[in-house]
XYZ file of C-alpha atoms in Angstrom:
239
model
C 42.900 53.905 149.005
C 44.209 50.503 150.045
C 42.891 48.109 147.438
C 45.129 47.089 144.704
C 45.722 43.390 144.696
C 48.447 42.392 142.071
C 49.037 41.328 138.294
C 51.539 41.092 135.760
C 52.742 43.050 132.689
C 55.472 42.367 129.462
C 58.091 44.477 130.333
C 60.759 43.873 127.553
C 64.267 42.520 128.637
C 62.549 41.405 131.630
C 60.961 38.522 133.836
C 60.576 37.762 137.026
C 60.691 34.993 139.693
C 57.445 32.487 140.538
C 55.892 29.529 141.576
C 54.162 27.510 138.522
C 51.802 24.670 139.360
C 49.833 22.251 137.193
C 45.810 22.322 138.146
C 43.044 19.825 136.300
C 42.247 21.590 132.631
C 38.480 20.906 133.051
C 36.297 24.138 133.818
C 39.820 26.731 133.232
C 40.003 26.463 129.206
C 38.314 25.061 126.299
C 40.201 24.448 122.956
C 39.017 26.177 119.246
C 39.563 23.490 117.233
C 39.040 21.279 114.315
C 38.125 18.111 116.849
C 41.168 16.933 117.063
C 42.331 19.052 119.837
C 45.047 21.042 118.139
C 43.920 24.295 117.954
C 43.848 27.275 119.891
C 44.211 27.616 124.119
C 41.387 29.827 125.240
C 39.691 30.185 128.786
C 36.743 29.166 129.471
C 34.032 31.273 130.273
C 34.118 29.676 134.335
C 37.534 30.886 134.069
C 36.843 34.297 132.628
C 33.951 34.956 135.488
C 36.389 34.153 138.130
C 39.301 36.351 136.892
C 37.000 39.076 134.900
C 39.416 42.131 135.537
C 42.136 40.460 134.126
C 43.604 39.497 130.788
C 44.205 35.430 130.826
C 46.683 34.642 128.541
C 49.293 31.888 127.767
C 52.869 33.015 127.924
C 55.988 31.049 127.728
C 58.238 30.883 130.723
C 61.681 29.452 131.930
C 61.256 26.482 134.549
C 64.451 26.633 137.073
C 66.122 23.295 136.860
C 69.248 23.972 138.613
C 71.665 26.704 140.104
C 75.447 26.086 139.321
C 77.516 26.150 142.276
C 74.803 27.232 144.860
C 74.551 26.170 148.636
C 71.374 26.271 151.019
C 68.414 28.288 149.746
C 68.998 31.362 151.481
C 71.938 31.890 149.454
C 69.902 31.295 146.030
C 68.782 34.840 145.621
C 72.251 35.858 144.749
C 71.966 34.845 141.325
C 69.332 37.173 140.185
C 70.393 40.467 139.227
C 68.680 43.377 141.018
C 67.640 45.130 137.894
C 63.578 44.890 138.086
C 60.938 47.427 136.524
C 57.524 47.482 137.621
C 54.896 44.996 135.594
C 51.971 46.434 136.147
C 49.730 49.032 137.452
C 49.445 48.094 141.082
C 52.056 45.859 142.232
C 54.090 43.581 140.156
C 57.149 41.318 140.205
C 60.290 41.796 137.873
C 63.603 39.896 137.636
C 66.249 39.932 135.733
C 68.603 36.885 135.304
C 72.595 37.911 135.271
C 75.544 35.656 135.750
C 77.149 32.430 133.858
C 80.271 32.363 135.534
C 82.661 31.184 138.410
C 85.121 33.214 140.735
C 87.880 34.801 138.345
C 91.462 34.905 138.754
C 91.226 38.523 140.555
C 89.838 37.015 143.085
C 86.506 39.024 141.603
C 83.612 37.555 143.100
C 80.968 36.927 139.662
C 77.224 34.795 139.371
C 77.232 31.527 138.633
C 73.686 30.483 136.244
C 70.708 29.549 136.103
C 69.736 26.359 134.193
C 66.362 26.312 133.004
C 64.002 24.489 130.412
C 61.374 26.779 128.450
C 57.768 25.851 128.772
C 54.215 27.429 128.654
C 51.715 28.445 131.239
C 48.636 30.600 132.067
C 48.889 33.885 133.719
C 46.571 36.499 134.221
C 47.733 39.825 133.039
C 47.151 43.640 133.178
C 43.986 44.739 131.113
C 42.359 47.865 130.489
C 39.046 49.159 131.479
C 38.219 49.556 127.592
C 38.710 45.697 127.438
C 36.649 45.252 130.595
C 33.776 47.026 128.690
C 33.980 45.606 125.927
C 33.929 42.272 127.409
C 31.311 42.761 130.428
C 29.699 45.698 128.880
C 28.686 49.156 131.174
C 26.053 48.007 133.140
C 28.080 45.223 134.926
C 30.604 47.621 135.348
C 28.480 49.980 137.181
C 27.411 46.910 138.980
C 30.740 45.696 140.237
C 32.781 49.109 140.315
C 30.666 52.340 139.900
C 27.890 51.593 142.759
C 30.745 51.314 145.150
C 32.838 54.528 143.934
C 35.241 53.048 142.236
C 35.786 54.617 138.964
C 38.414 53.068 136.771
C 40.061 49.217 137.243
C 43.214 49.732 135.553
C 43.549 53.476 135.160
C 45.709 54.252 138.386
C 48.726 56.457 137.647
C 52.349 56.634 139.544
C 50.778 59.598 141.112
C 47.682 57.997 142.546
C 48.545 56.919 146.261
C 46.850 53.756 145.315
C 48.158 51.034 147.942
C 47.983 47.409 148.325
C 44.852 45.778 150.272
C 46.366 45.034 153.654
C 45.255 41.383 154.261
C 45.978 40.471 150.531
C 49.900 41.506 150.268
C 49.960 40.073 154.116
C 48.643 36.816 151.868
C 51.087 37.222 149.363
C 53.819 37.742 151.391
C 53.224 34.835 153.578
C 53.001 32.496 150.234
C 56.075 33.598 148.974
C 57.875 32.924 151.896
C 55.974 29.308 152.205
C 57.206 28.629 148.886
C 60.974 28.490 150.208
C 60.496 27.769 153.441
C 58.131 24.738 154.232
C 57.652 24.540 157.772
C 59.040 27.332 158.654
C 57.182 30.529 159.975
C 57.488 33.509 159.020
C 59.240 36.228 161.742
C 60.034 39.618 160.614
C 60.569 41.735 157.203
C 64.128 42.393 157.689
C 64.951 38.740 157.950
C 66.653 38.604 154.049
C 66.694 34.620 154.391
C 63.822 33.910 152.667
C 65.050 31.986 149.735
C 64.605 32.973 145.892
C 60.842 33.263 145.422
C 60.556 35.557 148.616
C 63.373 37.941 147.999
C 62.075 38.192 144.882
C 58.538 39.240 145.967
C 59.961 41.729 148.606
C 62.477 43.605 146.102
C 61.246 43.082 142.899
C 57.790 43.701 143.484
C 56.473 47.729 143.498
C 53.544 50.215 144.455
C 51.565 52.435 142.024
C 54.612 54.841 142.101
C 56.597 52.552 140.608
C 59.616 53.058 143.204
C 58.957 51.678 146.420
C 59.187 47.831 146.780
C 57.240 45.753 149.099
C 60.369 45.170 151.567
C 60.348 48.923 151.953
C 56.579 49.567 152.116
C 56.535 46.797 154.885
C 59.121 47.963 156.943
C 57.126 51.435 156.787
C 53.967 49.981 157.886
C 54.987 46.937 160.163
C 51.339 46.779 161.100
C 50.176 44.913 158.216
C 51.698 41.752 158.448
C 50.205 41.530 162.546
C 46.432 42.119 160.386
C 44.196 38.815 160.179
C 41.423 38.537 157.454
C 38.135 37.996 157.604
C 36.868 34.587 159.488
C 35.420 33.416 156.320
C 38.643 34.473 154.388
C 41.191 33.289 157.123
C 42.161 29.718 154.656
C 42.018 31.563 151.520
C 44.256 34.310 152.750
C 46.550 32.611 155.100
C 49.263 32.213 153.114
């Protein structure tokens, strides 16, 4: 099956690399509080609807201020190490931040560090189909997922063969490149230039079988990123 679309899990001792944007709070949340707005972040139930597989939480996160010592973007990758795990259970993306120092005296070659601020955002995580019940109860499930043979949301296994939906990593890919490279279009998967957020995407981001990245699975089936979606979907999925 080629369906999964993609989502994010706490793996601990890890994170990984994104793009974080600010969007108008009106119809996304609502606030549980004592009217003085200091309670509680929740989602609203707009929000909920639109995202209803997924768990919407707020989680803090690092925002990338500066790289010590770094040149043009291509080069930026370099500082993150290339120890990823998978975050979820279809694809995910996982870095791991290494490196506070210059070139040693051995002439040692080390990786200079990220500078960042800590903040909080929204993300929408891995769930479970138990929570999807329990939230949407079994008739809409049977509805959205069971009429269409789809038994389970969340319950694919390393040893499933579940694979990405074509047009939507094509999507993904395309934005992660975009975010590095305004203007620029993309030409081929083994073009490594891609800047942070791309690299990132292709090589810390892996299947159901938690081994092969998206760099790999691409250069496997080359096909994919030639695919165009849907007229009607052709803005929301370009990229």
């Amino acid at each position: 099956l080629e369906m999964s679309s993609l989502s994010v899990e706490y793996a601990e001792g890890h994170s990984f690399l994104c793009a974080v944007f600010e969007v108008p709070n009106e119809g996304l949340s609502a606030i549980i509080s004592d009217g003085s707005q200091t309670g509680n972040w929740i989602p609203s139930q707009a929000f909920l609807e639109r995202e209803e597989e997924f768990e919407i939480v707020m989680v803090p996160y690092e925002e990338v201020e500066s790289v010590d010592d770094i040149g043009p973007s291509d080069d930026i990758a370099a500082v993150v190490s290339e120890k990823g795990t998978i975050t979820d259970g279809s694809e995910g993306v996982d870095y791991d931040r290494d490196g506070d120092s210059d070139e040693d005296g051995n002439g040692d070659e080390t990786i200079p560090s990220i500078k960042t601020s800590s903040k909080s955002g929204i993300i929408c995580r891995r769930s479970t189909d138990e929570a999807y019940l329990s939230q949407w109860g079994k008739d809409h499930f049977q509805k959205q997922y069971l009429d269409y043979g789809v038994k389970t949301i969340w319950g694919w296994d390393e040893n499933s063969g579940l694979r990405p939906c074509p047009v939507y990593l094509r999507h993904c890919v395309l934005a992660s490149w975009n975010s590095d490279n305004v203007g620029c279009e993309w030409s081929s998967v083994d073009d490594e230039n891609g800047g942070m957020c791309y690299n990132s995407f292709l090589d810390e981001t892996f299947l159901v079988d938690r081994k092969t990245t998206v760099r790999e699975y691409l250069k496997q089936f080359r096909e994919i990123m030639t695919l165009e979606p849907p007229e009607e979907l052709k803005e929301r999925y370009g990229g």
